[in-house]
Coordinates of C-alpha atoms in Angstrom, one line a residue:
M1322 CA -77.0 -66.4 -0.4
K1323 CA -73.8 -64.7 -1.5
S1324 CA -73.7 -60.9 -1.7
R1325 CA -73.1 -59.4 -5.1
T1326 CA -71.7 -56.2 -3.7
P1327 CA -68.0 -56.9 -4.5
S1328 CA -68.8 -57.7 -8.1
L1329 CA -71.0 -54.7 -8.4
L1330 CA -68.2 -52.5 -7.0
I1331 CA -65.7 -53.9 -9.4
A1332 CA -68.1 -53.3 -12.4
A1333 CA -68.8 -49.7 -11.2
F1334 CA -65.0 -49.1 -10.8
C1335 CA -64.3 -50.4 -14.3
A1336 CA -67.1 -48.2 -15.8
V1337 CA -65.7 -45.1 -14.1
V1338 CA -62.0 -45.7 -14.7
S1339 CA -62.1 -46.9 -18.4
P1340 CA -63.1 -43.5 -19.8
L1341 CA -60.5 -41.8 -17.7
I1342 CA -57.7 -44.0 -18.9
A1343 CA -58.4 -43.9 -22.6
G1344 CA -59.5 -40.9 -24.5
E1345 CA -61.3 -40.6 -27.8
F1346 CA -59.8 -41.5 -31.2
N1347 CA -58.7 -38.5 -33.2
S1348 CA -58.2 -38.4 -37.0
V1349 CA -56.2 -35.7 -38.8
I1350 CA -55.6 -35.0 -42.5
I1351 CA -52.3 -33.4 -43.3
T1352 CA -52.0 -31.8 -46.7
P1353 CA -48.9 -30.3 -48.3
T1354 CA -50.0 -26.8 -47.1
S1355 CA -50.8 -27.9 -43.5
S1356 CA -48.7 -27.1 -40.5
P1357 CA -46.9 -30.0 -38.9
L1358 CA -49.0 -32.0 -36.4
T1359 CA -47.3 -31.8 -33.0
L1360 CA -48.5 -33.8 -30.0
D1361 CA -47.1 -33.7 -26.5
V1362 CA -47.2 -37.0 -24.6
A1363 CA -47.0 -36.4 -20.9
D1364 CA -45.1 -38.6 -18.4
E1365 CA -47.1 -41.7 -17.5
H1366 CA -49.2 -41.3 -20.6
F1367 CA -49.1 -42.9 -24.1
L1368 CA -50.1 -42.2 -27.6
R1369 CA -51.3 -45.1 -29.8
V1370 CA -51.2 -44.6 -33.6
R1371 CA -53.8 -46.9 -35.1
N1372 CA -53.7 -45.8 -38.8
F1373 CA -51.1 -43.7 -40.7
T1374 CA -51.5 -43.7 -44.5
Q1375 CA -50.3 -41.6 -47.4
E1376 CA -51.8 -40.9 -50.8
G1377 CA -49.5 -39.4 -53.5
G1378 CA -46.0 -38.0 -53.0
R1379 CA -44.3 -41.3 -53.7
N1380 CA -40.8 -39.6 -53.8
Q1381 CA -41.0 -38.9 -50.1
R1382 CA -42.6 -41.0 -47.3
G1383 CA -44.5 -39.4 -44.4
V1384 CA -43.1 -40.3 -41.0
V1385 CA -44.1 -40.1 -37.3
T1386 CA -41.1 -38.6 -35.6
V1387 CA -40.6 -38.9 -31.8
T1388 CA -38.4 -36.7 -29.6
A1389 CA -37.7 -38.2 -26.2
N1390 CA -34.7 -38.0 -23.8
G1391 CA -33.0 -35.5 -26.1
Q1392 CA -33.0 -37.9 -29.1
T1393 CA -35.2 -37.8 -32.2
E1394 CA -36.1 -40.9 -34.2
N1395 CA -38.6 -41.8 -37.0
V1396 CA -40.8 -44.5 -35.5
L1397 CA -43.4 -45.1 -38.2
A1398 CA -43.6 -44.6 -42.0
A1399 CA -46.9 -44.0 -43.7
A1400 CA -48.5 -46.9 -45.5
L1401 CA -48.9 -46.0 -49.2
I1402 CA -52.4 -46.2 -50.6
D1403 CA -53.7 -46.0 -54.2
Q1404 CA -57.1 -45.2 -55.6
G1405 CA -58.7 -47.4 -58.2
T1406 CA -56.2 -50.3 -58.1
A1407 CA -57.0 -53.1 -60.5
G1408 CA -59.5 -55.5 -59.1
S1409 CA -61.0 -53.0 -56.6
P1410 CA -64.3 -51.2 -56.9
E1411 CA -64.2 -47.9 -58.8
G1412 CA -63.1 -45.0 -56.6
S1413 CA -62.1 -47.2 -53.6
T1414 CA -58.9 -46.6 -51.7
V1415 CA -56.7 -49.7 -51.4
P1416 CA -53.6 -50.0 -49.2
L1417 CA -50.5 -51.1 -51.2
E1418 CA -48.9 -52.3 -48.0
S1419 CA -49.8 -53.3 -44.5
I1420 CA -50.9 -50.6 -42.0
K1421 CA -48.7 -50.8 -38.9
K1422 CA -49.6 -49.6 -35.4
V1423 CA -47.3 -48.1 -32.8
V1424 CA -47.5 -47.1 -29.1
I1425 CA -45.4 -44.1 -27.9
A1426 CA -44.8 -43.7 -24.1
G1427 CA -44.3 -40.3 -22.6
P1428 CA -42.7 -38.0 -21.9
A1429 CA -42.2 -37.4 -25.6
Q1430 CA -43.1 -35.0 -28.4
V1431 CA -44.6 -36.5 -31.6
T1432 CA -44.4 -34.7 -34.9
V1433 CA -45.9 -35.5 -38.4
A1434 CA -44.6 -33.1 -41.0
P1435 CA -46.5 -32.5 -44.3
V1436 CA -45.1 -34.1 -47.5
A1437 CA -45.0 -32.3 -50.8
G1438 CA -47.6 -33.7 -53.2
A1439 CA -49.1 -36.1 -50.6
T1440 CA -52.1 -36.3 -48.3
L1441 CA -51.4 -38.0 -45.0
F1442 CA -54.1 -39.4 -42.8
I1443 CA -53.4 -40.4 -39.1
T1444 CA -55.7 -41.8 -36.4
Y1445 CA -54.5 -41.8 -32.8
I1446 CA -55.7 -42.1 -29.2
R1447 CA -54.1 -40.7 -26.1
G1448 CA -54.2 -42.5 -22.7
A1449 CA -52.9 -42.4 -19.2
E1450 CA -51.2 -45.3 -17.5
P1451 CA -53.4 -46.3 -14.6
A1452 CA -51.9 -45.7 -11.2
D1453 CA -52.6 -48.7 -9.1
A1454 CA -56.0 -49.5 -10.5
T1455 CA -56.6 -52.3 -8.0
P1456 CA -60.1 -52.0 -6.4
T1457 CA -60.2 -52.0 -2.6
P1458 CA -62.8 -54.4 -1.2
T1459 CA -65.2 -52.9 1.3
S1460 CA -67.4 -54.8 3.7
T1461 CA -71.1 -54.2 3.8
P1462 CA -73.4 -54.7 6.9

């Protein structure tokens, strides 16, 4: 009869390491009167933006700006949404374009500035790159 100890050790390892590598999703609403959202991404960490939308303020688009290695770039523009688009249920919010996702590796600083006349909504998760997450087999008597 084969021992199930190695597979149990691997399962236990995954159960403990998974919450340490990935954090919880965070959602932030940024209004025209809000302060800019600023997130620091440490070395060997990442930030994954899952959703970034904008309602209103069609003259200016909300952007995710990243500063890394002394350079600043816009890496993601907000997807415009509209309420009550023809053919949609009353009061529903419908994206007018596809919602893109982006992963930002650290070290970096991520900023989302408010847009006049618009409400921005962003959902993100932070995580750490696993450092040699290879389980070490152990023998049992």
